[in-house]
Amino acid sequence: MSLSALLLASCLASLIQDTGRLPQDAGKSPLRSLGEGTRHHANVVRSADFSRDGKRCVTASWDGSAAIWSLTSAKPEKLLAQGGAMMSFAGFAKDDSLVVTIANDKAIRCWSVSSGKQLAEVATSLPHAFAAISPDQRLLVTQPAESGKPVELRDVETLELVQSIDWKGALLFEVSWSPDSRYLALGSALPPRVVVWDRQTKSVVSELTPKNHLSGLAVRPDGKALGYLAYPALHVHEFPKLGTEPIASVRGSQEPMHDFTWRDNQSVIIGDSEGQILCIDVAAEKLIWSVREHRDSIYDVEVSPDGKLVASASGDNSLRFWSAADGSEQHRPAGNRDMVLCLAWSQDGKTLAAGDYGNVVARYDLASGAVRSELTHELAIAGLRIEDDGSTLSLSHAQQFQRMPPRDAPLSALVDCEDRAELPHAAAVVFRGENALVFGADSMLRNFDTRSGKLVDEVSIHAEEAIDLAIAQDGSRIVTAAKDGTVRLSLSEGRELAILGEELTGIAHVAYAGTGTAAALDEKGTLRIWTFDGSSDEPEPKLATTLALLAEGEEEQFLDFCASPDGSRFAVLGANRIAILDATSGKALGGTADVDGIPRCAAFSPDGKLLATGMVDGTIQVWELASLLAN
């Protein structure tokens, strides 16, 4: 075992003995912060859901991130995914202890709310077109995005398939559960079809084929009727047995109707394509009130839990609140800058979350209609380099390079990577001179000129999606990890020298320490260290040691770890905190548990005196190592 490996092993072993976890001491402020948080990107916030206790909100965005937010803060508590495949759904499950997400990489994932760690994953042959969680938070309903594919019911914790429902219609358009979670109503738009499934008997109770395409479906609050929009009317059937004829049919708007919700057991709220909102008494087939204040389509209408307010989301970039009793406007808050697509009420009815096309979730206080705070999905820093003077060079997940001066000098212009719109998610980035090696989700290693953004060359080094990348201090060699379960040692141009480890699961980060030592940290806190001949083309690697960084039952969200240039210290990033470990004594020397934001990547300056952390909000924080060590 090399000296650096021995020091690293000693450091981590002592850390476990002394504390069993990363240090929690309160910390210092960074020496400086560079850049400004990016507020908007052309990425949709597609899903929002509140926990039952109303204390948290989970959101999913097409920027590849899902996040859990506390209602008392505008910063995420946990980042469940960042910069990966576009997220289309996120919802709380199993008494709010879990979050289930769906992304266009054909995967369904389950996450721990407390730790932010992924607990389960199911890879499918097709992406999923729709998802919903039952009211009892025990089942996920979804369908692969291909006409006629069965509807799937999965256990929210294991993601195992519980039941497959033969679906002869097209793509699943909407679902609605009975209040007791027993019956599930399924609807497709083209061809139009409605099916009611009994979860207890595992059979179809009834089905019908509307004459026109569906644009909305909802079980009445008492669970005794089902309404659906089929232009030009709203039809209501008994539920769960639908019968051949509706018990009521009302003509709402003259325009196509996009969405509706039950106001109570007698009436509904409908939004149409021209910005009109209507309240209709279904039993009496009578219009109660209507307003036409929005200037574009209504994408979502939702009634507050107490039934007193109606919230409407529109393509005119606005959200508005109305009296459910008479339609009078209650609030017209400012704050949304793009098309508002989805709404979610907290169960106490005091807060509404609205997700828009500009990647922002705005939270509104219902007492005043004012914006309480904005939760912004960001494109985080994917990788960075810091110089001795504190200046940085970084690449964001938007595939743009930027040089930031050490203090208040103007920032350099953003440099786009060549064909950046077509590039896959950047799993990891390291810098070598004026070039950057970008490890993409497609397992390709791309070499970019950071000054021009030009692609110099590219090579494939793994069989599956990339996870992380680290580079030797002299820039000659790299260590990579991917979802094929391997950790590999290669020359920096991509030629493989050796496989360090195989059939490894949950690898999260890799580091290159010294000239002949590499390490890999997995999601459960297991650290593997390999030693090899760092100067030979036949390095003959050996697994030197395996350490458990966490005590049994402990959880920690590891975001990155890196080695100082001389290999004597390590920086370990957790959610909102940094730990500095001394390899000579094996003890935690200092750090901070009060980072303003979530750090996603870190790098030491060449002289080891500064540590830069790339943040989720697109900024860079520069830390003086001496200040961190003083804690």
XYZ file of C-alpha atoms in Angstrom:
631
model
C 0.000 0.000 0.000
C 1.294 3.460 -0.889
C 1.864 6.164 1.728
C -1.117 8.196 0.471
C -3.400 5.169 0.710
C -2.226 4.478 4.268
C -2.872 8.087 5.231
C -6.335 8.033 3.672
C -7.226 4.760 5.393
C -5.945 6.085 8.725
C -7.900 9.281 8.298
C -11.224 7.618 7.610
C -10.809 4.838 10.143
C -10.115 7.424 12.861
C -13.065 9.498 11.736
C -15.359 6.515 12.245
C -13.896 5.768 15.658
C -14.081 9.362 16.856
C -17.487 10.437 15.622
C -19.026 7.842 13.315
C -20.066 10.600 10.913
C -19.132 13.903 9.376
C -18.560 16.729 11.876
C -21.564 18.932 12.684
C -19.787 22.019 14.041
C -21.152 25.394 13.047
C -18.961 26.975 10.378
C -17.480 30.124 8.988
C -18.623 32.085 5.967
C -16.850 31.641 2.652
C -13.991 33.975 1.817
C -16.038 35.159 -1.152
C -18.912 34.141 -3.409
C -18.536 34.387 -7.156
C -21.329 34.844 -9.656
C -25.052 35.276 -9.173
C -27.641 32.571 -8.765
C -29.370 31.747 -12.021
C -33.057 32.496 -11.665
C -34.598 31.038 -14.810
C -33.853 28.442 -17.438
C -35.902 27.134 -20.355
C -36.899 24.075 -18.349
C -40.374 23.218 -17.159
C -41.401 22.627 -13.545
C -43.715 19.747 -14.375
C -44.825 18.429 -10.987
C -45.417 19.694 -7.456
C -46.735 17.859 -4.405
C -47.162 18.762 -0.722
C -46.548 16.435 2.200
C -49.599 15.601 4.289
C -48.416 17.731 7.190
C -47.947 20.704 4.858
C -44.344 21.257 5.947
C -42.632 20.197 2.723
C -43.085 20.402 -1.013
C -41.455 18.172 -3.628
C -41.014 19.371 -7.207
C -39.768 17.856 -10.458
C -38.382 19.738 -13.435
C -37.326 19.088 -16.997
C -33.904 20.456 -16.034
C -33.240 16.971 -14.649
C -33.746 17.768 -10.988
C -36.171 16.851 -8.243
C -35.991 18.629 -4.908
C -37.574 18.595 -1.465
C -38.242 22.041 0.004
C -39.156 23.200 3.484
C -41.954 25.753 3.530
C -39.878 27.858 5.892
C -36.997 28.231 3.427
C -36.421 29.106 -0.217
C -33.525 26.659 -0.443
C -33.928 22.929 -1.049
C -33.524 20.557 1.895
C -32.591 17.630 -0.307
C -31.615 17.420 -3.957
C -32.856 14.063 -5.215
C -31.402 14.339 -8.710
C -29.580 17.080 -10.552
C -28.742 17.637 -14.185
C -29.807 14.157 -15.308
C -32.760 12.934 -17.338
C -35.800 15.224 -17.531
C -38.058 14.713 -14.512
C -41.784 14.568 -15.216
C -43.204 13.495 -11.853
C -42.411 13.592 -8.135
C -44.777 12.716 -5.313
C -44.735 11.888 -1.601
C -45.453 8.285 -0.575
C -45.686 5.992 2.460
C -46.691 8.546 5.095
C -44.439 11.204 3.520
C -41.292 9.159 4.259
C -40.588 8.496 0.574
C -40.614 10.347 -2.724
C -41.206 8.585 -6.032
C -39.878 10.172 -9.247
C -40.238 9.396 -12.927
C -37.829 10.600 -15.613
C -37.428 10.202 -19.354
C -34.434 7.877 -18.934
C -37.045 5.088 -18.552
C -36.415 4.766 -14.827
C -38.708 4.943 -11.801
C -36.916 5.792 -8.555
C -37.752 5.812 -4.856
C -35.940 8.190 -2.475
C -35.695 8.645 1.275
C -37.089 12.002 2.399
C -34.886 12.065 5.503
C -31.554 11.350 3.806
C -32.167 12.188 0.142
C -30.693 8.825 -0.848
C -32.046 6.656 -3.625
C -33.573 3.503 -2.144
C -34.850 1.673 -5.212
C -34.818 1.938 -8.980
C -36.656 0.121 -11.760
C -35.400 0.391 -15.324
C -38.073 -0.140 -17.948
C -37.961 -0.546 -21.712
C -39.978 2.610 -22.341
C -40.374 6.015 -20.661
C -43.588 6.515 -18.698
C -46.307 8.831 -19.941
C -48.232 9.325 -16.717
C -47.948 8.773 -12.971
C -50.072 9.203 -9.852
C -49.915 7.989 -6.248
C -52.952 6.600 -4.444
C -54.499 8.652 -1.582
C -53.200 6.120 0.968
C -49.681 6.644 -0.504
C -49.145 2.914 -1.028
C -49.446 2.467 -4.805
C -48.016 4.169 -7.877
C -50.022 4.002 -11.086
C -48.238 4.589 -14.374
C -48.102 3.457 -17.992
C -45.241 3.015 -20.470
C -45.430 5.635 -23.224
C -46.704 3.434 -26.011
C -50.258 3.003 -27.233
C -52.029 0.014 -25.739
C -49.400 -0.859 -23.128
C -50.834 -2.157 -19.822
C -51.327 0.230 -16.924
C -48.975 -0.682 -14.091
C -49.631 -0.578 -10.341
C -46.383 -0.638 -8.330
C -45.510 -0.734 -4.653
C -44.134 2.729 -3.817
C -41.333 1.379 -1.623
C -39.962 -1.545 -3.634
C -41.306 -0.364 -7.025
C -42.202 -3.986 -7.723
C -45.107 -4.564 -10.110
C -48.203 -5.383 -8.052
C -50.784 -5.503 -10.820
C -50.930 -5.032 -14.577
C -54.179 -3.725 -16.031
C -54.862 -4.598 -19.665
C -55.297 -1.261 -21.392
C -56.865 -1.429 -24.823
C -56.984 2.327 -25.189
C -54.220 4.699 -26.226
C -51.896 6.504 -23.857
C -53.198 6.985 -20.341
C -54.361 10.590 -20.109
C -55.633 10.958 -16.566
C -56.389 8.929 -13.450
C -58.541 9.565 -10.406
C -58.797 7.533 -7.198
C -61.794 7.053 -4.947
C -61.239 8.682 -1.517
C -60.661 5.272 0.121
C -58.054 4.281 -2.525
C -60.069 1.191 -3.518
C -61.263 2.228 -6.979
C -59.133 3.664 -9.745
C -60.618 5.493 -12.734
C -58.460 5.499 -15.874
C -59.010 7.683 -18.920
C -57.441 7.948 -22.387
C -58.001 10.805 -24.808
C -57.646 9.171 -28.217
C -59.303 6.754 -28.569
C -61.560 7.945 -25.734
C -62.021 5.328 -23.024
C -62.846 5.235 -19.312
C -62.173 2.170 -17.141
C -62.834 1.663 -13.424
C -60.543 -0.813 -11.644
C -61.312 -2.431 -8.284
C -58.081 -2.710 -6.331
C -59.626 -5.205 -3.880
C -60.980 -7.718 -6.406
C -58.252 -6.917 -8.970
C -60.792 -6.633 -11.754
C -62.464 -4.129 -14.063
C -65.745 -2.952 -12.535
C -67.038 -1.063 -15.561
C -65.949 0.797 -18.650
C -67.377 3.063 -21.307
C -66.363 4.671 -24.597
C -67.215 8.378 -24.888
C -67.966 9.755 -28.328
C -65.352 12.510 -28.149
C -61.825 12.731 -26.751
C -61.343 13.208 -23.020
C -59.712 16.282 -21.495
C -60.441 15.756 -17.800
C -61.455 13.048 -15.322
C -62.247 13.238 -11.577
C -64.087 11.227 -8.936
C -66.578 13.289 -6.918
C -65.451 14.063 -3.332
C -67.995 11.620 -1.851
C -66.741 8.847 -4.154
C -70.235 8.165 -5.558
C -69.909 9.751 -9.006
C -67.330 10.280 -11.742
C -67.113 13.277 -14.041
C -65.238 13.571 -17.299
C -64.851 16.219 -19.972
C -65.613 15.086 -23.515
C -66.059 18.113 -25.767
C -68.418 19.875 -25.790
C -69.889 18.658 -22.468
C -69.154 17.492 -18.965
C -70.676 14.073 -18.291
C -71.303 12.594 -14.840
C -71.846 8.864 -14.196
C -72.526 6.869 -11.083
C -69.370 5.417 -9.540
C -67.856 2.867 -9.393
C -70.390 1.227 -11.723
C -70.668 3.774 -14.490
C -73.777 2.566 -16.274
C -74.466 3.136 -19.946
C -76.022 6.598 -19.579
C -74.784 9.597 -17.571
C -76.803 10.833 -14.623
C -76.060 14.380 -15.809
C -74.578 16.103 -18.876
C -73.959 19.827 -18.995
C -72.673 22.002 -21.763
C -69.977 24.191 -20.286
C -67.982 26.439 -22.572
C -68.326 26.875 -26.308
C -64.555 26.474 -26.442
C -62.487 23.322 -25.782
C -62.329 22.662 -22.029
C -58.874 21.838 -20.678
C -59.433 20.997 -17.031
C -62.059 20.743 -14.313
C -62.331 19.996 -10.593
C -65.220 19.357 -8.220
C -66.135 22.359 -6.052
C -68.328 20.121 -3.883
C -70.627 17.161 -4.474
C -73.030 19.304 -6.514
C -70.903 21.572 -8.691
C -67.707 21.758 -10.735
C -65.151 24.389 -11.781
C -64.109 24.276 -15.472
C -61.292 26.098 -17.308
C -61.346 26.458 -21.100
C -58.906 27.241 -23.914
C -59.860 30.925 -24.077
C -59.154 31.787 -20.445
C -62.734 31.436 -19.169
C -63.545 29.845 -15.804
C -67.050 28.496 -15.171
C -68.810 27.174 -12.082
C -71.694 24.842 -12.959
C -74.335 23.163 -10.800
C -74.279 19.668 -12.275
C -77.541 18.403 -10.788
C -79.520 21.478 -11.888
C -77.510 21.802 -15.145
C -77.186 25.491 -14.353
C -74.367 28.014 -14.664
C -73.626 29.497 -11.235
C -70.942 31.994 -12.315
C -68.290 32.560 -14.980
C -65.321 34.909 -15.429
C -63.103 35.619 -18.406
C -60.038 37.462 -17.112
C -57.187 35.224 -18.287
C -55.877 35.992 -21.776
C -54.834 32.441 -22.669
C -55.692 28.797 -22.016
C -56.405 27.560 -18.502
C -54.014 24.682 -17.800
C -55.083 23.839 -14.260
C -57.857 24.753 -11.813
C -57.822 23.639 -8.183
C -60.199 24.271 -5.259
C -58.710 24.901 -1.816
C -59.253 22.166 0.817
C -61.846 24.286 2.620
C -63.729 24.878 -0.650
C -63.581 28.676 -0.387
C -61.006 29.566 -3.070
C -60.330 28.556 -6.658
C -56.814 28.850 -8.085
C -56.341 29.028 -11.849
C -53.116 28.553 -13.847
C -52.883 30.012 -17.318
C -50.716 30.272 -20.402
C -50.882 34.068 -20.027
C -48.096 33.755 -17.401
C -50.422 34.398 -14.494
C -52.019 32.727 -11.510
C -55.232 34.055 -9.971
C -57.442 33.337 -6.980
C -61.244 33.491 -7.105
C -64.075 33.134 -4.630
C -65.553 29.661 -5.102
C -68.939 31.069 -4.027
C -69.409 33.822 -6.612
C -66.307 33.971 -8.831
C -65.132 37.352 -7.588
C -61.390 37.850 -7.940
C -59.575 37.619 -4.593
C -55.904 37.943 -5.527
C -53.891 38.592 -8.662
C -50.324 38.001 -7.445
C -47.257 38.999 -9.369
C -44.311 36.650 -9.462
C -44.799 34.171 -12.265
C -42.886 35.081 -15.399
C -43.880 32.208 -17.643
C -46.757 29.870 -18.435
C -48.146 28.388 -15.214
C -48.637 24.652 -15.695
C -49.377 22.918 -12.392
C -50.870 23.719 -8.988
C -50.826 22.018 -5.588
C -52.514 23.020 -2.328
C -51.137 22.275 1.119
C -53.648 20.262 3.145
C -54.215 23.110 5.591
C -55.176 25.337 2.662
C -52.751 28.098 3.657
C -50.226 27.679 0.850
C -50.405 27.038 -2.879
C -47.448 25.958 -5.027
C -47.471 26.868 -8.721
C -44.954 25.440 -11.184
C -44.232 27.345 -14.389
C -42.485 26.895 -17.726
C -39.621 29.079 -16.537
C -38.392 26.550 -13.989
C -39.749 28.333 -10.903
C -42.145 27.095 -8.241
C -43.763 30.068 -6.505
C -45.410 29.594 -3.099
C -48.346 31.851 -2.316
C -49.698 32.871 1.072
C -53.457 32.501 0.842
C -54.206 35.155 3.445
C -52.781 37.881 1.208
C -52.146 36.217 -2.147
C -48.542 37.412 -1.919
C -45.598 35.337 -3.053
C -44.187 33.768 0.104
C -41.082 32.537 -1.674
C -39.844 31.117 -4.947
C -38.247 27.693 -5.255
C -35.972 27.786 -8.261
C -34.693 24.706 -10.017
C -31.153 25.560 -11.005
C -28.566 24.250 -13.402
C -25.737 23.619 -10.970
C -21.998 23.801 -11.437
C -20.900 20.429 -12.851
C -17.170 20.926 -12.252
C -14.639 23.642 -11.506
C -10.992 24.550 -11.084
C -9.643 27.200 -8.722
C -6.319 29.030 -9.064
C -4.117 30.292 -6.228
C -5.504 33.827 -6.621
C -9.083 32.587 -6.133
C -10.191 32.902 -9.759
C -12.180 29.955 -11.087
C -13.020 28.177 -14.316
C -16.246 26.198 -14.240
C -18.707 24.289 -16.394
C -22.416 24.325 -15.554
C -24.953 21.663 -16.384
C -26.098 24.060 -19.107
C -22.844 23.031 -20.864
C -21.321 26.522 -20.614
C -17.850 27.501 -19.414
C -17.262 30.642 -17.372
C -14.187 32.246 -15.863
C -14.785 34.157 -12.649
C -12.205 36.661 -11.380
C -11.134 36.514 -7.728
C -13.040 39.584 -6.603
C -15.445 42.135 -8.063
C -14.066 42.339 -11.600
C -16.591 41.713 -14.413
C -17.315 38.086 -15.222
C -16.138 36.702 -18.520
C -18.688 35.876 -21.198
C -20.191 32.408 -21.162
C -18.595 30.011 -23.650
C -20.954 27.383 -25.059
C -19.734 23.856 -25.582
C -19.949 22.928 -29.247
C -23.466 21.611 -30.051
C -24.363 22.006 -26.372
C -28.099 21.608 -27.028
C -27.426 18.090 -28.280
C -25.027 17.082 -25.521
C -26.092 14.631 -22.804
C -26.034 15.486 -19.105
C -22.496 16.088 -17.822
C -21.948 13.613 -14.992
C -18.504 14.987 -14.089
C -15.870 17.432 -15.309
C -12.133 17.775 -14.717
C -9.745 20.365 -16.121
C -6.361 19.860 -17.753
C -4.633 23.063 -18.816
C -7.013 25.004 -21.055
C -9.052 21.903 -21.780
C -11.904 20.216 -19.934
C -12.656 16.509 -19.906
C -16.429 16.079 -19.675
C -17.785 12.650 -18.760
C -21.268 12.456 -20.292
C -24.265 10.371 -19.275
C -23.834 8.482 -22.567
C -20.466 7.155 -21.249
C -18.528 9.309 -23.729
C -15.456 11.223 -22.541
C -15.333 14.524 -24.437
C -12.389 16.908 -24.566
C -13.364 20.581 -24.973
C -11.259 23.694 -25.455
C -12.536 25.930 -22.631
C -11.632 29.136 -24.493
C -13.644 28.390 -27.640
C -15.943 25.569 -26.526
C -14.742 23.507 -29.495
C -14.911 19.732 -29.194
C -11.364 18.423 -29.611
C -12.077 14.696 -29.453
C -14.302 12.087 -27.806
C -14.019 8.447 -26.815
C -16.253 5.857 -25.130
C -14.778 4.304 -21.977
C -17.758 2.606 -20.282
C -20.705 0.502 -21.390
C -23.356 2.380 -19.367
C -24.223 5.802 -17.949
C -21.389 7.806 -16.391
C -21.247 8.540 -12.653
C -18.010 10.372 -11.793
C -14.526 11.294 -12.968
C -11.290 12.311 -11.186
C -7.877 13.284 -12.565
C -4.321 12.898 -11.305
C -2.512 16.038 -10.178
C -0.264 15.987 -13.270
C -3.261 15.529 -15.574
C -1.938 12.339 -17.133
C -4.449 9.814 -15.835
C -8.085 9.621 -14.842
C -10.331 7.400 -12.756
C -13.931 6.910 -13.868
C -17.043 5.168 -12.528
C -20.239 4.258 -14.360
C -23.467 2.341 -13.882
C -21.914 -0.728 -15.504
C -20.530 -1.350 -12.003
C -16.896 -0.687 -12.861
C -14.255 1.779 -11.719
C -11.557 2.217 -14.369
C -8.075 3.719 -14.601
C -7.266 5.299 -17.984
C -4.926 7.729 -19.625
C -6.489 11.175 -19.818
C -7.055 10.756 -23.572
C -9.300 7.796 -22.736
C -7.159 4.689 -23.326
C -7.943 2.182 -20.603
C -5.089 0.918 -18.428
C -6.895 -1.220 -15.862
C -10.220 -2.025 -14.250
C -9.924 -1.195 -10.558
C -13.231 -2.685 -9.462
C -16.104 -4.655 -10.999
C -19.698 -5.497 -10.070
C -19.856 -2.533 -7.677
C -23.257 -1.084 -6.780
C -24.179 2.419 -5.690
C -20.849 4.083 -6.486
C -21.368 7.842 -6.098
C -17.918 9.494 -6.279
C -14.303 8.777 -7.151
C -11.091 10.571 -6.192
C -7.475 10.465 -7.378
C -5.086 10.806 -4.422
C -1.362 11.003 -5.086
C 0.191 9.297 -8.093
C -0.802 5.727 -7.329
C -3.994 5.768 -5.279
C -7.656 5.981 -6.253
C -10.767 5.800 -4.111
C -14.478 5.273 -4.672
C -17.271 6.200 -2.249
C -20.711 4.606 -2.565
C -24.121 5.820 -1.440
C -24.011 3.749 1.756
C -20.742 5.299 2.873
C -18.457 2.411 1.877
C -15.052 3.622 0.732
C -12.808 1.444 -1.415
C -9.154 2.331 -1.950
C -6.955 0.910 -4.706
C -3.207 1.252 -5.100
C -1.257 0.839 -8.345
C 1.913 1.801 -10.158
C 1.083 5.322 -11.273
C 3.915 5.530 -13.788
C 3.427 2.256 -15.675
C 1.133 1.305 -18.537
C 0.649 -1.961 -16.639
C -0.336 -0.522 -13.243
C -1.382 -3.853 -11.594
C -4.010 -2.371 -9.234
C -4.861 -3.912 -5.876
C -7.807 -3.280 -3.580
C -5.926 -1.981 -0.549
C -8.778 -1.491 1.890
C -12.552 -1.198 2.287
C -13.957 1.072 5.002
C -17.462 1.796 6.301
C -17.640 5.561 6.681
C -21.032 5.485 8.418
C -22.125 3.563 11.482
C -24.919 1.029 11.080
C -28.283 2.766 10.697
C -26.760 6.164 9.929
C -27.620 8.043 6.765
C -25.724 10.771 4.969
C -26.089 12.459 1.596
C -22.587 12.479 0.096
C -22.325 15.058 -2.669
C -18.599 15.045 -3.479
C -15.160 14.442 -2.040
C -11.730 15.439 -3.309
C -8.068 15.357 -2.330
C -5.752 18.292 -1.709
C -2.822 18.568 -4.149
C -0.371 16.993 -1.718
C -2.816 14.257 -0.680
C -2.647 15.246 2.974
C -6.226 16.502 3.364
C -9.635 15.588 2.039
C -12.755 17.670 1.623
C -16.046 15.803 2.031
C -19.250 17.557 0.965
C -22.593 16.836 2.591
C -25.887 18.656 2.231
C -25.154 22.252 3.352
C -21.819 21.343 4.950
C -18.128 20.660 4.391
C -15.721 18.516 6.426
C -11.922 18.788 6.241
C -10.043 15.668 7.316
C -6.358 15.523 8.284
C -4.722 12.408 6.866
C -1.757 12.543 9.241
C -3.793 12.240 12.437
C -6.960 10.698 11.045
C -9.148 13.275 12.787
C -11.610 15.824 11.474
C -9.735 19.123 11.561
C -12.654 21.397 10.862
C -15.242 22.441 8.349
C -18.638 24.057 8.396
C -22.199 22.871 8.918
C -23.701 26.160 7.788
C -23.099 26.383 4.041
C -25.537 28.792 2.401
C -26.964 26.437 -0.204
C -26.116 22.967 -1.412
C -22.572 22.351 -2.722
C -22.345 19.974 -5.683
C -18.625 19.764 -6.441
C -15.338 20.909 -4.911
C -11.717 21.585 -5.883
C -8.585 22.666 -4.018
C -6.341 25.410 -5.362
C -2.887 24.244 -6.592
C -1.246 25.417 -3.363
C -3.940 23.760 -1.221
C -4.824 26.990 0.620
C -8.254 27.540 -0.951
C -11.265 25.297 -1.503
C -13.892 26.172 -4.093
C -17.389 24.667 -4.001
C -19.711 24.793 -6.997
C -23.255 25.362 -5.790
C -26.683 24.217 -6.927
C -27.685 27.825 -7.698
C -24.869 28.256 -10.224
C -22.606 30.303 -7.929
C -19.156 29.405 -6.613
C -18.105 29.817 -2.993
C -14.401 30.164 -2.209
C -13.272 29.038 1.230
C -10.009 29.809 2.954
C -8.728 26.498 4.258
C -7.258 28.157 7.349
C -10.699 29.511 8.233
C -12.293 26.091 7.866
C -9.550 24.542 9.980
C -10.178 27.123 12.722
C -13.591 25.594 13.491
